[in-house]
Short mmCIF file of C-alpha atoms in Angstrom, two decimals:
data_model
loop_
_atom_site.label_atom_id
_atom_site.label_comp_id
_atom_site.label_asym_id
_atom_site.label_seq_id
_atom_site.Cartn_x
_atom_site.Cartn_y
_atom_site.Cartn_z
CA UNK A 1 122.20 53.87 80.62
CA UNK A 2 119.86 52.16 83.31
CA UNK A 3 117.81 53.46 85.89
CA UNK A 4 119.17 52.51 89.31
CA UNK A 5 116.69 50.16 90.55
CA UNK A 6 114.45 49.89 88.16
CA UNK A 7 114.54 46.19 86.66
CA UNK A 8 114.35 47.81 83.08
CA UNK A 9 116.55 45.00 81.84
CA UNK A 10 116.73 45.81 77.97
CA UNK A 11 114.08 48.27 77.59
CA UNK A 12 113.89 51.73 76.49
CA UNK A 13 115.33 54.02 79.15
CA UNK A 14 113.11 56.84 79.84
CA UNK A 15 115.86 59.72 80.12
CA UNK A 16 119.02 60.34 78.21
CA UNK A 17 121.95 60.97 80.03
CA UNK A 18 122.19 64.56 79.55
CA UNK A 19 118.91 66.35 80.36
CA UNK A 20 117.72 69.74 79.53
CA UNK A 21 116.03 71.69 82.34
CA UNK A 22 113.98 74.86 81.50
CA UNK A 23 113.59 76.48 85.11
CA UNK A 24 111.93 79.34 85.51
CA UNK A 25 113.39 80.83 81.89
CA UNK A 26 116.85 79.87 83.33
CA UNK A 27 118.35 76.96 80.78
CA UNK A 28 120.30 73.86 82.33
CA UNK A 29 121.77 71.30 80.90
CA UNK A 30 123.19 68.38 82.98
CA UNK A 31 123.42 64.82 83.86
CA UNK A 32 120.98 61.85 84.49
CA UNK A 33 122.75 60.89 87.53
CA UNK A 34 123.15 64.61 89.17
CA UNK A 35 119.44 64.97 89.28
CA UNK A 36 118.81 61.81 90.96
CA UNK A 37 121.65 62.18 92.89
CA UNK A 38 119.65 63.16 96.44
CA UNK A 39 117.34 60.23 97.31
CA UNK A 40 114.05 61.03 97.82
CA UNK A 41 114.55 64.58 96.85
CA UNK A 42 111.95 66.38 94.20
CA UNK A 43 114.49 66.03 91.33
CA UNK A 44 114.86 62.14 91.87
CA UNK A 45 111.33 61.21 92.05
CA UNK A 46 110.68 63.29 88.47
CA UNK A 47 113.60 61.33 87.40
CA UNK A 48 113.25 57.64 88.60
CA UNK A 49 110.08 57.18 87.02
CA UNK A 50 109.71 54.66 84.45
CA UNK A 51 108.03 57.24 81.84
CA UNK A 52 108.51 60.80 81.14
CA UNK A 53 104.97 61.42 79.53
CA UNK A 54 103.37 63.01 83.19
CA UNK A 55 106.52 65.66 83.00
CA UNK A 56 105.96 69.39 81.97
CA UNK A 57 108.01 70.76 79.22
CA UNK A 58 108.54 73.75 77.32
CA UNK A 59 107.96 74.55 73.50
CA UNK A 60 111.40 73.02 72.98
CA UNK A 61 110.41 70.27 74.96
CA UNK A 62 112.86 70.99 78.00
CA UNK A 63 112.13 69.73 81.04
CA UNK A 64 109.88 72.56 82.77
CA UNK A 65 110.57 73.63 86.56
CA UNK A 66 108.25 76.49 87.86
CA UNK A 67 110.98 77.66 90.55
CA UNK A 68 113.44 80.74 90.62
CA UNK A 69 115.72 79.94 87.68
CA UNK A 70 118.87 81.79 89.61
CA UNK A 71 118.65 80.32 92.73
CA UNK A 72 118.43 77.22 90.60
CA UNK A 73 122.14 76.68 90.10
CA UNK A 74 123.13 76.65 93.83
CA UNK A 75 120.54 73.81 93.57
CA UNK A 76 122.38 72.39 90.90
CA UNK A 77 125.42 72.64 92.25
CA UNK A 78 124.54 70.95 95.79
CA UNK A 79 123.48 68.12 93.62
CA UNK A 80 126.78 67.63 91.94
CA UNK A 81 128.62 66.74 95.30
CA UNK A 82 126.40 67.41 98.28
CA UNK A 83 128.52 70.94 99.24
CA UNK A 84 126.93 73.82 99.09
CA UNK A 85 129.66 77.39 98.12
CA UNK A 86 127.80 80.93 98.24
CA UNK A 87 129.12 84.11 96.97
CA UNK A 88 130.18 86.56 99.67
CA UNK A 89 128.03 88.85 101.19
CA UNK A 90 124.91 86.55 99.38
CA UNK A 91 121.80 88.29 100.34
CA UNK A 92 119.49 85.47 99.15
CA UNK A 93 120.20 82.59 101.62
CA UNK A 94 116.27 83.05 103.44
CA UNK A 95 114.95 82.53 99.48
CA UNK A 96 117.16 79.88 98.87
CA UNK A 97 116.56 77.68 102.02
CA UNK A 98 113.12 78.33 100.68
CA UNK A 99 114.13 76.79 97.42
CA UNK A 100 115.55 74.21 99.27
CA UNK A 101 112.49 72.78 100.86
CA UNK A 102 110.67 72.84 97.64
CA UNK A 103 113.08 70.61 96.21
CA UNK A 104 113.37 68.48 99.41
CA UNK A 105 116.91 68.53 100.40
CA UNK A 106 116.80 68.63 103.62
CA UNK A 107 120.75 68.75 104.45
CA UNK A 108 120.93 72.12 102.43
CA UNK A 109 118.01 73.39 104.50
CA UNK A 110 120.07 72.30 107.58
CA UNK A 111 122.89 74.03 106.18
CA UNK A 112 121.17 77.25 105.42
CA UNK A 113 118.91 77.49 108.35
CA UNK A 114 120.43 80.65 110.39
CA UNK A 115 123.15 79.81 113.62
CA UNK A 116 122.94 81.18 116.63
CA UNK A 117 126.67 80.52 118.61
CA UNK A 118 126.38 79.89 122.15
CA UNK A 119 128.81 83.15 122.50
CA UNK A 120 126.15 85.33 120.91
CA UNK A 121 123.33 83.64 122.60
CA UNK A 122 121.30 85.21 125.07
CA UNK A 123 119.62 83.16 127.86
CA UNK A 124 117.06 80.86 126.32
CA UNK A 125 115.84 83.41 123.81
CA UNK A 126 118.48 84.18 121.59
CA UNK A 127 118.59 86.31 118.73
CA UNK A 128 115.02 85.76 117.27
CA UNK A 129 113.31 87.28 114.62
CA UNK A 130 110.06 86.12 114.38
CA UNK A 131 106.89 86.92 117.11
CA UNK A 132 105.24 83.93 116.28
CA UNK A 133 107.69 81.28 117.24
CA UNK A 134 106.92 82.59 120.66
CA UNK A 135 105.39 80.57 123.30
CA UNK A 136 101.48 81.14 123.42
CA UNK A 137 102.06 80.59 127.18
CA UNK A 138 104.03 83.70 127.88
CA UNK A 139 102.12 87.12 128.25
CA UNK A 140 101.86 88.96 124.78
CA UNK A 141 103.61 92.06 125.89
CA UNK A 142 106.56 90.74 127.89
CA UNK A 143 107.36 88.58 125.09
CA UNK A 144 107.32 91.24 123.00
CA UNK A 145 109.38 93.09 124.64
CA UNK A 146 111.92 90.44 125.86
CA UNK A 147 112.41 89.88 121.77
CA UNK A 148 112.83 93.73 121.07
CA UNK A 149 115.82 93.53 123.82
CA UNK A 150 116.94 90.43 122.21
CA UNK A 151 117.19 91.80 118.58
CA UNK A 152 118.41 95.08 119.71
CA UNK A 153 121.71 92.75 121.55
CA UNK A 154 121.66 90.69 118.35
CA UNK A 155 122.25 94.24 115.73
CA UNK A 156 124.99 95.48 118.36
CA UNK A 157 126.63 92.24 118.01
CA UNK A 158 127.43 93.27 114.03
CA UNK A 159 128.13 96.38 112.94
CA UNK A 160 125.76 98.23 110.32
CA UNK A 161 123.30 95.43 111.64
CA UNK A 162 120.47 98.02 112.70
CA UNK A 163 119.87 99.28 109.86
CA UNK A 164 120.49 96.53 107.90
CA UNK A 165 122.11 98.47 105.04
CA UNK A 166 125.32 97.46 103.39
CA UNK A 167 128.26 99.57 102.33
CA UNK A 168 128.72 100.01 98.38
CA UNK A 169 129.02 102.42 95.76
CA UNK A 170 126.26 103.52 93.10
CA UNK A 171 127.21 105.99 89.97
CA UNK A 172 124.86 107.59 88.22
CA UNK A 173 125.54 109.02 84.58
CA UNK A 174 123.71 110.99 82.11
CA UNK A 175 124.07 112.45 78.54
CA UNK A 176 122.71 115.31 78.14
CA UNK A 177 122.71 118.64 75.56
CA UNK A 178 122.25 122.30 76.27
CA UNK A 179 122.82 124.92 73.65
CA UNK A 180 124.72 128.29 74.10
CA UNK A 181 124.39 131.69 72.08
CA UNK A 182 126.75 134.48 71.62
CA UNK A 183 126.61 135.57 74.96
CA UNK A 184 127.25 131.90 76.95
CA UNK A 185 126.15 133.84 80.20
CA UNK A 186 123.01 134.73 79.10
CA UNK A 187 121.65 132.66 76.40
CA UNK A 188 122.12 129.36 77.98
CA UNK A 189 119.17 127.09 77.99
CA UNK A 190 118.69 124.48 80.18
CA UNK A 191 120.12 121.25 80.17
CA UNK A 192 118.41 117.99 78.36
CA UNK A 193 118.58 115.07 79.99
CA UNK A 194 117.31 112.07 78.19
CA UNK A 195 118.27 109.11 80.49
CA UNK A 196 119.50 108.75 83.60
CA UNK A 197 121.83 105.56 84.04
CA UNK A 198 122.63 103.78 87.17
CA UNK A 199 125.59 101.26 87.46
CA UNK A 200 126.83 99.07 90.38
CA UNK A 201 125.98 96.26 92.88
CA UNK A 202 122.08 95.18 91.54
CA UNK A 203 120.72 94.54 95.21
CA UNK A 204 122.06 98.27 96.12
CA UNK A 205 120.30 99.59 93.02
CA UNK A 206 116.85 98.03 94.01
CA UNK A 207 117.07 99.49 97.52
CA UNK A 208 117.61 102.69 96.60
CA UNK A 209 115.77 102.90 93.71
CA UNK A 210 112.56 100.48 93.80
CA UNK A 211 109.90 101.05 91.31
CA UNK A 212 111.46 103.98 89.40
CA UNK A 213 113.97 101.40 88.61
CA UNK A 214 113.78 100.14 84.46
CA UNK A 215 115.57 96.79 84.55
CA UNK A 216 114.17 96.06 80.81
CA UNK A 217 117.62 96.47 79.82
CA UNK A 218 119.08 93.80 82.24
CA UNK A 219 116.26 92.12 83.68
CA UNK A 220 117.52 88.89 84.74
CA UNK A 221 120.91 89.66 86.89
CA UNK A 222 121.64 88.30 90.34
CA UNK A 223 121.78 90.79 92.98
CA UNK A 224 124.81 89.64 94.28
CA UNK A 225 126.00 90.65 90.49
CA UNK A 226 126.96 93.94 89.18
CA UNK A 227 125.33 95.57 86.11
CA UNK A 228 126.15 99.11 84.11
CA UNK A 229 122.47 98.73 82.24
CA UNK A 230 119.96 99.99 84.62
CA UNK A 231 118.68 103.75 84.36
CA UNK A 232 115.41 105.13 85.98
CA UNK A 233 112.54 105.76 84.50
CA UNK A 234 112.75 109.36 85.30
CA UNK A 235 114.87 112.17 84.00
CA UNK A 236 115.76 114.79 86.55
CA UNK A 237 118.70 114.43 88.37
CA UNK A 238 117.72 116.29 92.05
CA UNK A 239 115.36 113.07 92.10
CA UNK A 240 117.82 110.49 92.08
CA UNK A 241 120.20 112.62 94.20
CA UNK A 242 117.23 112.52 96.63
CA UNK A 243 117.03 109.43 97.08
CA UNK A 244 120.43 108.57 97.17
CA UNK A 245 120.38 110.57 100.33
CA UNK A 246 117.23 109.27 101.94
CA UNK A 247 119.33 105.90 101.45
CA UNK A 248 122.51 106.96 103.06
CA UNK A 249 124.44 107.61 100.54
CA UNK A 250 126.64 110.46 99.64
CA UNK A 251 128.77 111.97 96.53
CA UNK A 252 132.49 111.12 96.62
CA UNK A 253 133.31 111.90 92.75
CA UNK A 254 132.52 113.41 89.76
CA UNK A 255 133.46 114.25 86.59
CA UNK A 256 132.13 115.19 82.94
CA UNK A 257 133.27 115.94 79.43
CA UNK A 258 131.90 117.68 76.45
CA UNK A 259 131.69 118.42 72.63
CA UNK A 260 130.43 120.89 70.63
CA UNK A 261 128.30 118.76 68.30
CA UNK A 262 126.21 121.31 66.13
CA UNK A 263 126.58 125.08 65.25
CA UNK A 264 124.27 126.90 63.51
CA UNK A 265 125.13 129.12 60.77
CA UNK A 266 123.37 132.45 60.80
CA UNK A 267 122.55 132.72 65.05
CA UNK A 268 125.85 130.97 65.95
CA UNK A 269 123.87 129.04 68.31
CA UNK A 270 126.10 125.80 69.45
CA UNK A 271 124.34 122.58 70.93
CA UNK A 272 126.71 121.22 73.17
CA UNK A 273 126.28 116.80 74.26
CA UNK A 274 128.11 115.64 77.54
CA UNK A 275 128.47 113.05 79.54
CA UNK A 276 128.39 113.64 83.38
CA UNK A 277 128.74 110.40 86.28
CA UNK A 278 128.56 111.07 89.89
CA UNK A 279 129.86 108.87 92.08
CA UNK A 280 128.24 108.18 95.71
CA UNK A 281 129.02 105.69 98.69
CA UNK A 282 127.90 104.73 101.39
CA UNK A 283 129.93 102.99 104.38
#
């Protein structure tokens, strides 16, 4: 395979035709000509040069990217046939336009860059988001204010758009043990509770969640993805209801089951394990 352009006439061609990226941890594998696809892009000026040699790599010797390895396939995927498809709801579009200029594409930046329609529009100012793409002309205050009006119209224009929150559902589950004497109404001890898992929409978890969050389990999934692998690095359960609430959310099911899984033989003391999920939504 030649280089396009490059006058190699019977010498060694730099690149095979299927190259190994390593980007950001994320492996890809893909063709010569999809990564020099985009003129003047990033990608094709690693990839037209005549030697490899001034390219990082990895310890496998992949091709080594420094860039968000996720975002990296919609990338990848431009490249293939200059169209760019986004999963629903896809709350990464500011980080990948961001991704986009990196890589120089400047169509996909067009294409991602936020519309305003002339039907939502209002006056010359629009729906803007951003104090500093003011005017330095125009007194401090009114502009501020004139935005503030402008962003409130903007939110009223979408429902949910205030807040910014999205509608979704989050269950939390737990197994826990508690043991039980003769008397079950008066010997109970309290419940054991030795992790608290959280499954559903990965972007919803991290809102409501943050730090107390453990995604060691399940570290690398989109947020646009689901996940059943998450729990929180805390272990009573009024705290996560807590700030389930604080985030909107509120319990529409529930259920639990148990087993008697140990009795003992002279205080007939049973240890009881269950397993308990809530369900909560928010619209």
């Amino acid at each position: 395979m030649a280089l396009p352009d490059s006058g190699l006439s019977g010498e060694e061609v730099p690149f095979p035709e299927i190259i190994e990226l390593n980007v950001g941890g994320q492996v890809y594998i893909t063709r010569y000509s999809t990564l020099t696809s985009v003129p003047d892009s990033l990608l094709w000026e690693m990839f037209s040069q005549k030697s490899a040699k001034g390219l990082a790599r990895d310890t496998k010797g992949r091709f080594f990217v420094d860039r968000d390895g996720f975002l990296f396939r919609y990338i990848l995927d431009y490249m293939r046939d200059q169209q760019l498809v986004l999963p629903d709801h896809f709350p990464e579009r500011g980080r990948l336009q961001r991704e986009a200029e990196f890589f120089n594409l400047p169509e996909l930046v067009k294409i991602l860059a936020p519309k305003i329609s002339k039907q939502n529009s209002l006056g010359d100012e629009g729906c803007q988001s951003d104090p500093e793409d003011s005017s330095p002309g125009i007194d401090t205050a009114r502009n501020l204010s004139s935005l503030g009006a402008a962003a409130a119209a903007c939110a009223s224009l979408v429902p949910g758009a205030m807040d910014g929150k999205r509608s979704g559902f989050i269950t939390i589950g737990y197994r826990g043990s508690y043991t039980l004497g003769r008397d079950s109404h008066t010997d109970a001890k309290f419940r054991r509770v030795a992790r608290i898992m959280v499954c559903g929409k990965t972007s919803l978890a991290k809102e409501v969640f943050g730090e107390t969050l453990n995604e060691s389990r399940d570290p690398d999934r989109p947020p646009e993805r689901y996940t059943s692998r998450y729990y929180l690095k805390f272990t009573f359960l009024e705290q996560a209801f807590d700030k389930l609430a604080d985030a909107g959310f509120h319990m529409v099911a529930c259920n639990s089951t148990g087993t008697c899984a140990f009795a003992h033989e002279q205080t007939d003391d049973k240890i009881w394990t269950s397993y308990t999920e809530y369900v909560f939504y928010r619209e």
